[in-house]
PDB file of C-alpha atoms and ligand atoms in Angstrom:
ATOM      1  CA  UNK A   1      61.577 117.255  98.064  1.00 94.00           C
ATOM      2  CA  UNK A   2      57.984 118.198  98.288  1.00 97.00           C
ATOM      3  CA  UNK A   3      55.916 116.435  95.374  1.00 98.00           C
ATOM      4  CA  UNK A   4      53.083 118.717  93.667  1.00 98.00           C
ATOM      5  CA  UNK A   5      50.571 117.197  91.054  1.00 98.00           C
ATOM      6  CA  UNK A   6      47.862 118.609  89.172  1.00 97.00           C
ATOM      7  CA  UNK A   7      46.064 117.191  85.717  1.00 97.00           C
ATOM      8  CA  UNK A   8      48.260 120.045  83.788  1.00 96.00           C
ATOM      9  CA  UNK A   9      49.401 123.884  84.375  1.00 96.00           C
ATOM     10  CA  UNK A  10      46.996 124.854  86.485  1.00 96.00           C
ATOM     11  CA  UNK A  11      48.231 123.345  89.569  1.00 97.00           C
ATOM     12  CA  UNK A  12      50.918 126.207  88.612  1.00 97.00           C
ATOM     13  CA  UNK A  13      48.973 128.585  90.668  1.00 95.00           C
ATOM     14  CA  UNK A  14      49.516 126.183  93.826  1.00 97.00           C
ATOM     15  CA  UNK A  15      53.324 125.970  93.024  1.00 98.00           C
ATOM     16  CA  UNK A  16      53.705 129.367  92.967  1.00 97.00           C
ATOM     17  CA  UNK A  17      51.975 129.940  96.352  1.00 96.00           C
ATOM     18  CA  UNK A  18      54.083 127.153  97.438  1.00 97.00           C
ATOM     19  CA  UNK A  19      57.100 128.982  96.548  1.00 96.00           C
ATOM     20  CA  UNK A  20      56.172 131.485  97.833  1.00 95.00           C
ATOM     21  CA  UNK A  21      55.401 130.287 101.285  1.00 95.00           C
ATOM     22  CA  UNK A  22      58.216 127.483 101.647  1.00 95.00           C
ATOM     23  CA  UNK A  23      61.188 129.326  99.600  1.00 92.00           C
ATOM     24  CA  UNK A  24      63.470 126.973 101.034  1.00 92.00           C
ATOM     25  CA  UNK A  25      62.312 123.366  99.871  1.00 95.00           C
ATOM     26  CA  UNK A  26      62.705 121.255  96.353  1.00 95.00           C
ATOM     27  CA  UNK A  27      59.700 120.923  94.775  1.00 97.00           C
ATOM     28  CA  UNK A  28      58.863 118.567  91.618  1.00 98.00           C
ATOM     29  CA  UNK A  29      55.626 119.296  90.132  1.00 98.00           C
ATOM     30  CA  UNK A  30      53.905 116.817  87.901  1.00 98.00           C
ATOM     31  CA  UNK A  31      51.181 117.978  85.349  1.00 97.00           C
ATOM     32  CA  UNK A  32      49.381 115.384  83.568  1.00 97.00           C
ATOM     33  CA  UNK A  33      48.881 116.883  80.530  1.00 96.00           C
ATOM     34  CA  UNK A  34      48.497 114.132  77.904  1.00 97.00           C
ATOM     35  CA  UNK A  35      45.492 112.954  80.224  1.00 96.00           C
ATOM     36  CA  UNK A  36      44.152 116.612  81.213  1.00 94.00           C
ATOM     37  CA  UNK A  37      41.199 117.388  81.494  1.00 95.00           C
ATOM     38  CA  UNK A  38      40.528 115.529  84.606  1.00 97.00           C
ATOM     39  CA  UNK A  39      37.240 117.659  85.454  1.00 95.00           C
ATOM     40  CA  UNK A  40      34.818 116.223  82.400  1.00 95.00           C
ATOM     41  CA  UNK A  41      36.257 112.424  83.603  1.00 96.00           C
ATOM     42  CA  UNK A  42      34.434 110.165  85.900  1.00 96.00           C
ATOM     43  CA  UNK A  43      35.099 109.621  89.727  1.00 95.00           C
ATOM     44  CA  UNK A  44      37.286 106.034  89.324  1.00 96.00           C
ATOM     45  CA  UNK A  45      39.036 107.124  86.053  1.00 97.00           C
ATOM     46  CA  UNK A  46      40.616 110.384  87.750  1.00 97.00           C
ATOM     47  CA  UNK A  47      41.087 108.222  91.261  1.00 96.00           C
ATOM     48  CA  UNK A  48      43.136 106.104  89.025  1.00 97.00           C
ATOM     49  CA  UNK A  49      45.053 108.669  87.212  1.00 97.00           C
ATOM     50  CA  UNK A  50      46.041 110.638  90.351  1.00 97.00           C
ATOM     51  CA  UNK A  51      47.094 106.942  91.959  1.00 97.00           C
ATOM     52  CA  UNK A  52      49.441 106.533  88.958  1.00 97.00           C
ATOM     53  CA  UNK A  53      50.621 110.215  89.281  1.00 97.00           C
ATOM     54  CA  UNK A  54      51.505 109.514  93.036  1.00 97.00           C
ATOM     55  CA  UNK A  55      53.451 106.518  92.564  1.00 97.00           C
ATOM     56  CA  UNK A  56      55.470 108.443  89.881  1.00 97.00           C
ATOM     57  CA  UNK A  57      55.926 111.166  92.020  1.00 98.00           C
ATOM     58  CA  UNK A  58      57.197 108.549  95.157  1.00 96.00           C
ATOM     59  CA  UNK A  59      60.492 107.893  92.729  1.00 96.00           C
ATOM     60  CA  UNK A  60      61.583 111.433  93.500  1.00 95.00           C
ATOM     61  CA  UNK A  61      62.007 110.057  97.707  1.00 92.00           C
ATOM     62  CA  UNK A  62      59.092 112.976  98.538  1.00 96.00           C
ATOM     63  CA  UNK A  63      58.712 114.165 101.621  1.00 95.00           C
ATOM     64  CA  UNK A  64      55.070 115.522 101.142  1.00 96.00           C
ATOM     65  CA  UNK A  65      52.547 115.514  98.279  1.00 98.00           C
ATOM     66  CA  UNK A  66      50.159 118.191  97.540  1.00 98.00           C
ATOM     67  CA  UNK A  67      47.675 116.485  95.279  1.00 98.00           C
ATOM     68  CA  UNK A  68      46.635 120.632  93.334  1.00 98.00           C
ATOM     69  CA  UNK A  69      43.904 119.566  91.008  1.00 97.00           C
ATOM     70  CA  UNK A  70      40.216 120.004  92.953  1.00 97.00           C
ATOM     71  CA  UNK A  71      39.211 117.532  90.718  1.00 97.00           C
ATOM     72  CA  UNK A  72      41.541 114.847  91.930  1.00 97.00           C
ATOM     73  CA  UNK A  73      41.532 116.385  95.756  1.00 97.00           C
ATOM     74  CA  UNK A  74      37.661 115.758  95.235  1.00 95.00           C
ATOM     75  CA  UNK A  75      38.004 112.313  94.021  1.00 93.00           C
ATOM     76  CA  UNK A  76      41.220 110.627  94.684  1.00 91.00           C
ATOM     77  CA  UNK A  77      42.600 111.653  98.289  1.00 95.00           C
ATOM     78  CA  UNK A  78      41.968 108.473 100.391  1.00 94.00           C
ATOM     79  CA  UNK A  79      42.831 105.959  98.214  1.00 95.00           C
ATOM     80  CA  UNK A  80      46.411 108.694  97.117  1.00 97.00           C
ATOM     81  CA  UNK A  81      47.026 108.920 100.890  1.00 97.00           C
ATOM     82  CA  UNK A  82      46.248 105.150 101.629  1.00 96.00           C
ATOM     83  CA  UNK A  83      48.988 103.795  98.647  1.00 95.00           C
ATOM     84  CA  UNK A  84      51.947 106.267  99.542  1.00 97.00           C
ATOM     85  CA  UNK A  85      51.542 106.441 103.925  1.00 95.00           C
ATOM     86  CA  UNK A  86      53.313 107.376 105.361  1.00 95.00           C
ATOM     87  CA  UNK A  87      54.078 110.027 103.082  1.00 96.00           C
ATOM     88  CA  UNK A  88      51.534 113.242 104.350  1.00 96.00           C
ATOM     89  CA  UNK A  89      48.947 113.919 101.291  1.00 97.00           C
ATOM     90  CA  UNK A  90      47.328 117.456 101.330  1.00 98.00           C
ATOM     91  CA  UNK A  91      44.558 118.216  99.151  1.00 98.00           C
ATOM     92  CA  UNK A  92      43.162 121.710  98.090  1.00 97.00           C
ATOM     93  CA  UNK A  93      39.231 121.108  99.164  1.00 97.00           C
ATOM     94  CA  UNK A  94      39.971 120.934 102.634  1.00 96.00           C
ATOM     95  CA  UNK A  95      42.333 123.933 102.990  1.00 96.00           C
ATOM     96  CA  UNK A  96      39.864 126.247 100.690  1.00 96.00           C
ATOM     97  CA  UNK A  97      36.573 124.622 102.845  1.00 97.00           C
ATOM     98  CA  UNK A  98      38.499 125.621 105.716  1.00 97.00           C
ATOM     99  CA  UNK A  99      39.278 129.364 104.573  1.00 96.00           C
ATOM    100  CA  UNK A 100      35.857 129.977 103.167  1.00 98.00           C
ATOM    101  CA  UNK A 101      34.100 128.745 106.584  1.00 98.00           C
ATOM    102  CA  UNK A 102      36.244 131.278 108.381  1.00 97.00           C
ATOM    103  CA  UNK A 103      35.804 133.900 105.641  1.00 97.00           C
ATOM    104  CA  UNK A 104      31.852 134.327 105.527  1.00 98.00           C
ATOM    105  CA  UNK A 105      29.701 135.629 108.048  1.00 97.00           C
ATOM    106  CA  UNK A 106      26.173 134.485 106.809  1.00 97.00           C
ATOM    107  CA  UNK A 107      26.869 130.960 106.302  1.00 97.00           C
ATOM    108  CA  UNK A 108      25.623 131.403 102.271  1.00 97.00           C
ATOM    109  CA  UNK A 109      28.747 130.211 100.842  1.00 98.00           C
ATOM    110  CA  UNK A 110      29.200 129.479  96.498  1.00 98.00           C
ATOM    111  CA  UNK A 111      31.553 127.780  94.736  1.00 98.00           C
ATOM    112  CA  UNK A 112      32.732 127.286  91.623  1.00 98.00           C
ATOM    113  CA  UNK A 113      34.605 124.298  89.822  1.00 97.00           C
ATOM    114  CA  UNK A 114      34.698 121.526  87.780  1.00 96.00           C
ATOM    115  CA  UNK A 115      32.107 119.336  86.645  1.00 95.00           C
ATOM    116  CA  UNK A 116      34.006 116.441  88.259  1.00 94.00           C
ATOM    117  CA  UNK A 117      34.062 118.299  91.753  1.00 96.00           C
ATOM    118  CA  UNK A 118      30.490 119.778  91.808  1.00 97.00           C
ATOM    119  CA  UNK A 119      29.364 116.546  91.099  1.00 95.00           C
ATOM    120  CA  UNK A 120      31.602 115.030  93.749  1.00 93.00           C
ATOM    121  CA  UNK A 121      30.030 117.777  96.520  1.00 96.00           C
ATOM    122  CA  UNK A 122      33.674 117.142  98.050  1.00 95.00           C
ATOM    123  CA  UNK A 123      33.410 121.078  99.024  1.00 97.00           C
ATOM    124  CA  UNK A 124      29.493 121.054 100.096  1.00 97.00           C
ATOM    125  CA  UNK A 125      30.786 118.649 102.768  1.00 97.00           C
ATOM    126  CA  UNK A 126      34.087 119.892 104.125  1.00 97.00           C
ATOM    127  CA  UNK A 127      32.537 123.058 104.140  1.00 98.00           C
ATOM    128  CA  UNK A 128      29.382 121.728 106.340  1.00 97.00           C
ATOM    129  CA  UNK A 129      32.039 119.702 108.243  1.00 97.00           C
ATOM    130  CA  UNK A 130      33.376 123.144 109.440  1.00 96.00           C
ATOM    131  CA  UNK A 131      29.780 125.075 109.691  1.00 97.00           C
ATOM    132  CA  UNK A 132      26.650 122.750 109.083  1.00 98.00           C
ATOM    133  CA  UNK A 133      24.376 125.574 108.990  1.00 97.00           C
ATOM    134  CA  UNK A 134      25.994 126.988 106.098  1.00 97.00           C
ATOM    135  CA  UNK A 135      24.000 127.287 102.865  1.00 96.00           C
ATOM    136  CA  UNK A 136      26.293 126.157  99.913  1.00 97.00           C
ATOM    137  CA  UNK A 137      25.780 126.535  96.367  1.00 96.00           C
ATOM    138  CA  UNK A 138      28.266 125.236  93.805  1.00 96.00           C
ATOM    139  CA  UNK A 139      28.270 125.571  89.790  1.00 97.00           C
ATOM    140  CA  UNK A 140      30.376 124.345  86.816  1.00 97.00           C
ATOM    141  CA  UNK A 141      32.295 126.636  85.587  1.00 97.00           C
ATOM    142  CA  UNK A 142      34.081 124.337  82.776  1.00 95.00           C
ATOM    143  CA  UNK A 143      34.724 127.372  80.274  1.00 96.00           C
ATOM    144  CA  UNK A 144      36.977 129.436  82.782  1.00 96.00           C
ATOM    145  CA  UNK A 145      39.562 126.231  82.432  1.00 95.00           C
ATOM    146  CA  UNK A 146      39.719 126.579  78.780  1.00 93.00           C
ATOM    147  CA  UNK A 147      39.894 130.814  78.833  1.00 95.00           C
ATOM    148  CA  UNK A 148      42.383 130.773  81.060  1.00 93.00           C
ATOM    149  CA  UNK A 149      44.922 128.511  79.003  1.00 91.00           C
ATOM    150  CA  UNK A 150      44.076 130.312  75.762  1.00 90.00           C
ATOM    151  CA  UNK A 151      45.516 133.402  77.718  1.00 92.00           C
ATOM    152  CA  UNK A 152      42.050 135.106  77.340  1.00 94.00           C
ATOM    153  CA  UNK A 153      41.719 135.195  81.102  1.00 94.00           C
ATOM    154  CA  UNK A 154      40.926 138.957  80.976  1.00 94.00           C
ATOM    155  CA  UNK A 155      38.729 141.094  78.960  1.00 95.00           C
ATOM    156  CA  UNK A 156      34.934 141.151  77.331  1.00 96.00           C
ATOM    157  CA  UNK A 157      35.113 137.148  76.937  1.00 97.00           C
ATOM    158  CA  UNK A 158      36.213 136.569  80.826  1.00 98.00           C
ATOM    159  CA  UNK A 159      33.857 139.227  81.778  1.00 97.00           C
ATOM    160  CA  UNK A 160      30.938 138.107  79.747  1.00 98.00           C
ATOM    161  CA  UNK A 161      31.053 134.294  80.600  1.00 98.00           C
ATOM    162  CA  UNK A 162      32.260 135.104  84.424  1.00 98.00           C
ATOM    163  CA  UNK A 163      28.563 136.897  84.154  1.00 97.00           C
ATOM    164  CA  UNK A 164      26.894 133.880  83.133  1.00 98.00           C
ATOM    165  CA  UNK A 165      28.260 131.585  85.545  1.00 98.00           C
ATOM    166  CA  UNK A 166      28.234 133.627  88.657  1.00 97.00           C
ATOM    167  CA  UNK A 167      24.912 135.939  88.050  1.00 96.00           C
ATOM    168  CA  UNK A 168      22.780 133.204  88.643  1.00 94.00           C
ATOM    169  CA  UNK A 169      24.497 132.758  92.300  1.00 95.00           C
ATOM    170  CA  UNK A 170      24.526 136.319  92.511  1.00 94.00           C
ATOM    171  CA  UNK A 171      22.409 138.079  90.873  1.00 85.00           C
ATOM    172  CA  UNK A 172      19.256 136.476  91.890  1.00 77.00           C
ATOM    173  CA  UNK A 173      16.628 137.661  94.304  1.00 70.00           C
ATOM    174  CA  UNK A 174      17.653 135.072  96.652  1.00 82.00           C
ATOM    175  CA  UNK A 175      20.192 136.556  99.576  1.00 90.00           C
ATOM    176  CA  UNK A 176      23.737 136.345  97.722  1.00 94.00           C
ATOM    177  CA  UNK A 177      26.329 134.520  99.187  1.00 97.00           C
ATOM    178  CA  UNK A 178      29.129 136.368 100.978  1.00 97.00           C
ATOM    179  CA  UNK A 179      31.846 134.198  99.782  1.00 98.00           C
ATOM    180  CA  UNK A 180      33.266 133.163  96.898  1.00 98.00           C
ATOM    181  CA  UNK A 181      35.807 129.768  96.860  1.00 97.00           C
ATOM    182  CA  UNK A 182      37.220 129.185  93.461  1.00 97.00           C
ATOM    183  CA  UNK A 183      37.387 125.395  93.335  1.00 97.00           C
ATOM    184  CA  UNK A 184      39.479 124.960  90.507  1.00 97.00           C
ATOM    185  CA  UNK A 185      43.527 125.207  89.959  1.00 95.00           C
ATOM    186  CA  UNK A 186      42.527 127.631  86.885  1.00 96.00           C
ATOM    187  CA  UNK A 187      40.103 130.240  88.173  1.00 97.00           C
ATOM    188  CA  UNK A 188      42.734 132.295  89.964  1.00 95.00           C
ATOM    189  CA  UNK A 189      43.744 133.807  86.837  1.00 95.00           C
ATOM    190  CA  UNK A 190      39.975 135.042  85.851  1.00 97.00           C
ATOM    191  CA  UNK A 191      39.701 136.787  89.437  1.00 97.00           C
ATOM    192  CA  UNK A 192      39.801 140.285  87.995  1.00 97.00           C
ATOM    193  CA  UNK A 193      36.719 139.215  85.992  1.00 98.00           C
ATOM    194  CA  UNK A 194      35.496 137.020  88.718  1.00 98.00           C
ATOM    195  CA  UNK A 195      35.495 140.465  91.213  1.00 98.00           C
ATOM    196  CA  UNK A 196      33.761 142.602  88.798  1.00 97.00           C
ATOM    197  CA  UNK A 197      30.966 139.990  87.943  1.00 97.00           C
ATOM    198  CA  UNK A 198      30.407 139.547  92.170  1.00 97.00           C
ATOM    199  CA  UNK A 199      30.940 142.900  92.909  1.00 96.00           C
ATOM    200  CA  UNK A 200      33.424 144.396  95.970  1.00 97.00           C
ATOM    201  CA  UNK A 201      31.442 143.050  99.026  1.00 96.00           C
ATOM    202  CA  UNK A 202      32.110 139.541  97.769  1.00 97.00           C
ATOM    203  CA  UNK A 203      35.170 137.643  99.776  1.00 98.00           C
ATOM    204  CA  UNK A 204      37.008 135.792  97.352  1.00 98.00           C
ATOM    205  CA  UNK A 205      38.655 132.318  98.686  1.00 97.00           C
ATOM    206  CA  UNK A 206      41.591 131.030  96.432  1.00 93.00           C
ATOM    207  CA  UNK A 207      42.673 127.413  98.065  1.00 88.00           C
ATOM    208  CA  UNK A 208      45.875 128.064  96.474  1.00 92.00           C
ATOM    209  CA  UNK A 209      47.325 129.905  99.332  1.00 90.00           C
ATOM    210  CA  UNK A 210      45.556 128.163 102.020  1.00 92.00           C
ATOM    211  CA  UNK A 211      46.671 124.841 100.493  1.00 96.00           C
ATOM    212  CA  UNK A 212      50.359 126.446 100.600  1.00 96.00           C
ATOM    213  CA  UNK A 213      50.044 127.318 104.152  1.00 95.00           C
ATOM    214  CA  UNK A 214      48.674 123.823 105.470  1.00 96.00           C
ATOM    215  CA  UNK A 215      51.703 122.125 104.234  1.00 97.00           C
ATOM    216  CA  UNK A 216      54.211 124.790 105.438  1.00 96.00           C
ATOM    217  CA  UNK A 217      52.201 123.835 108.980  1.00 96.00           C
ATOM    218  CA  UNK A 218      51.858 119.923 107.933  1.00 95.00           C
ATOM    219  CA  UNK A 219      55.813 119.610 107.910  1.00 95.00           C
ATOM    220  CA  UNK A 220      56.369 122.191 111.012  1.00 95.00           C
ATOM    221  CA  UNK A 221      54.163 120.048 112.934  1.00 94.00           C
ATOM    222  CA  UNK A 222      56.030 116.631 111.435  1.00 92.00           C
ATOM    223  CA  UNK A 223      59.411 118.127 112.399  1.00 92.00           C
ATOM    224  CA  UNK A 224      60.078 117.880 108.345  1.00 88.00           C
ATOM    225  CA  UNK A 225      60.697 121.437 106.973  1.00 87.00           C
ATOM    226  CA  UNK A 226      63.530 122.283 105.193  1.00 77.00           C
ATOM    227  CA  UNK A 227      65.657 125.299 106.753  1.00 66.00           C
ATOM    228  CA  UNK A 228      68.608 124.332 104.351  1.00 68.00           C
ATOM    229  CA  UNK A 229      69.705 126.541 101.389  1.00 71.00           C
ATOM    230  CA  UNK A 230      67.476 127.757  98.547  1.00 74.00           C
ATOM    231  CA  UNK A 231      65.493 124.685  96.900  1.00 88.00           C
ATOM    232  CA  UNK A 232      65.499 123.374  93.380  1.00 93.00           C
ATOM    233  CA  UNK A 233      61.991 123.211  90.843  1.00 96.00           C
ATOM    234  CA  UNK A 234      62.091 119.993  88.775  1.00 97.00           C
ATOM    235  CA  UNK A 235      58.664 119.916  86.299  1.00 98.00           C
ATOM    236  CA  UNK A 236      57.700 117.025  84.517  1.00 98.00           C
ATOM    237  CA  UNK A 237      54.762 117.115  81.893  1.00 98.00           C
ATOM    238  CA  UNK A 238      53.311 113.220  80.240  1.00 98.00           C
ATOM    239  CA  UNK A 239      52.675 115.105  76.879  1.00 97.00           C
ATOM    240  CA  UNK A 240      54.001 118.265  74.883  1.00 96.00           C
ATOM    241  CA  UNK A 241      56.593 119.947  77.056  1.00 97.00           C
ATOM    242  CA  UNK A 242      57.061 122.904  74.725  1.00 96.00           C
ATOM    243  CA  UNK A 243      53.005 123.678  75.427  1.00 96.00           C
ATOM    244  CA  UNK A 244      53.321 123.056  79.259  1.00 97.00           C
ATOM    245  CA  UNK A 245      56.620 125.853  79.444  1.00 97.00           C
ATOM    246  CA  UNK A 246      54.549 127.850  77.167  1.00 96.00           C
ATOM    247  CA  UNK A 247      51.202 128.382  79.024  1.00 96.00           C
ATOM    248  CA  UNK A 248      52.610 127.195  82.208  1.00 97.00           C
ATOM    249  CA  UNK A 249      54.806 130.375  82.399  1.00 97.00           C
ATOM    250  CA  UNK A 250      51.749 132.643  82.707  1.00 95.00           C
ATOM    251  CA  UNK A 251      50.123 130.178  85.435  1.00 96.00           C
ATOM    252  CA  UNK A 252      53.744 130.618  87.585  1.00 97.00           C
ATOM    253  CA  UNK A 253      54.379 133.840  86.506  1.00 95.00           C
ATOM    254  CA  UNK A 254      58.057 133.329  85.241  1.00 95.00           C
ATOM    255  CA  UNK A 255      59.571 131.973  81.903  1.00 97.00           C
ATOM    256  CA  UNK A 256      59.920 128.067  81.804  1.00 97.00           C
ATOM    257  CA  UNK A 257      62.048 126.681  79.356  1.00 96.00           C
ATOM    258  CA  UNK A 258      60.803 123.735  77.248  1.00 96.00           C
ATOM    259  CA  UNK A 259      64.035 122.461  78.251  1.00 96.00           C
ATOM    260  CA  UNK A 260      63.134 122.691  81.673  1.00 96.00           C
ATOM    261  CA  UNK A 261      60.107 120.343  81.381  1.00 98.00           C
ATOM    262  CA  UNK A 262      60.923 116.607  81.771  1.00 98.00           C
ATOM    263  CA  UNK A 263      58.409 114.683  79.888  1.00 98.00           C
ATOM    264  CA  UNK A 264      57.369 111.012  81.630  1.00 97.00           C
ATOM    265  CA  UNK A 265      55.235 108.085  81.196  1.00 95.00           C
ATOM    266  CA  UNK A 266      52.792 107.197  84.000  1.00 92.00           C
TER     267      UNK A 266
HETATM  268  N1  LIG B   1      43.110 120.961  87.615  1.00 87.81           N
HETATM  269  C1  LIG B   1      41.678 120.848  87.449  1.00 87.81           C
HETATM  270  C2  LIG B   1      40.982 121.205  88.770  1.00 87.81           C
HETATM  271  O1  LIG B   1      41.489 121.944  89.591  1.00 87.81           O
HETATM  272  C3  LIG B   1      41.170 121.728  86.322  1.00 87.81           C
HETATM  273  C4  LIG B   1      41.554 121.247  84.944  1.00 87.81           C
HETATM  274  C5  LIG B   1      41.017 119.875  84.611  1.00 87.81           C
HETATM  275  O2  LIG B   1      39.775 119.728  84.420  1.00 87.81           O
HETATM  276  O3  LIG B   1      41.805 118.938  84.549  1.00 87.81           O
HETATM  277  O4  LIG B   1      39.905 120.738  89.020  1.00 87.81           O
END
């Protein structure tokens, strides 16, 4: 069983990806929803959530835990991988850091994400890890998180707002970066108004399937992976399953049953 935790539905977009690329394993994926949003909080209070999500998540005997929130990834990782070792903990910043310094050619590299993980520079540094000549410029993008849920990911409000956060990275005299990383669980769903607000030229990392690709390698490399018949999904949800199967569905891109969504305590 591979464990999977985000602050709500948008770590739905890193399920899916991990489906995708392991269709063999279990997966149970914990959103946080009575606490969410994690990316307004500050640095200890979302350390401590995603703590209290991981030792929830160590009931289910996990194998692996992909920690999906950039917000927690930014925050929480060391002291997450620290309480549940030997259990492997992947975050999304490294993955997407990783991607994006492979991805651009002129080092000018922007990002967009949460409050919580601008503030955090968690992707300014892996990224400068990986290149340290590269010129990085990150923005809050909190409003994408809230379009995206309403189901408004697409049309004149996605297009106008995607304007106003990303014209000022792009649209400036300055040189414009040549890669995009969207730093946040949520922002893969506004990528059609993401593209057409950064134009063609733009490469676009989402760390949703380089996150799903680490762990595929992550548990090759342990001698862990699961070649056994076709896995089970559990979801579990600390507040109002009936919302989480509602606008989750549209995040995995299947129906979800209310039924389907176990609601815990942390
Ligand atoms: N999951 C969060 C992230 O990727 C976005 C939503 C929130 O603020 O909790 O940063």
């Amino acid at each position: 069983m591979i464990g999977v935790f985000d602050s709500g539905v948008g770590g739905l977009t890193v399920l899916k990806a991990l489906l995708r690329e392991l269709p063999l394993e279990s997966f149970v994926y914990l959103g946080d929803t009575a606490r969410l949003p994690y990316g307004t909080k500050s640095p200890a209070t979302v350390a401590r959530y995603a703590l209290q999500a991981a030792e929830a998540l160590t009931g289910y005997d996990i194998k692996c835990l992909v920690v999906a929130c950039n917000t927690a990834s930014a925050v929480g990782l060391p002291a997450v991988s620290a309480h549940i070792a030997p259990v492997p903990v992947i975050g999304v910043i490294e993955p997407g850091a990783a991607a994006a310094c492979a991805a651009s050619r002129s080092g000018r590299i922007a990002v967009i994400a949460t409050e919580g993980t601008v503030r955090g520079r968690a992707y300014e540094q892996a990224i400068r890890r990986g290149r340290p000549e590269a010129d990085v410029q990150a923005r809050a993008a909190p409003l994408f998180v809230a379009l995206a849920e309403e189901g408004l990911a697409e049309g004149p409000i996605a297009e106008a707002l995607a304007h106003h956060y990303l014209d000022p990275l792009f649209a400036s005299s300055a040189p414009a970066p040549d890669t995009l990383v969207l730093g946040c669980t949520h922002f893969p769903m506004l990528v059609g108004a993401i593209r057409a607000a950064v134009g063609p030229e733009v490469c676009i990392v989402d760390s949703a399937e380089t996150t799903a690709r680490r762990v595929r390698e992550t548990l090759t490399a342990a001698g862990l992976a699961d070649g056994g018949a076709a896995g089970t999904l559990r979801l579990l949800a600390t507040d109002a399953p009936e919302r989480f199967a509602r606008i989750g569905a549209r995040f995995l891109e299947r129906p979800i049953s209310p039924e389907e969504v176990t609601l815990i305590d942390l």
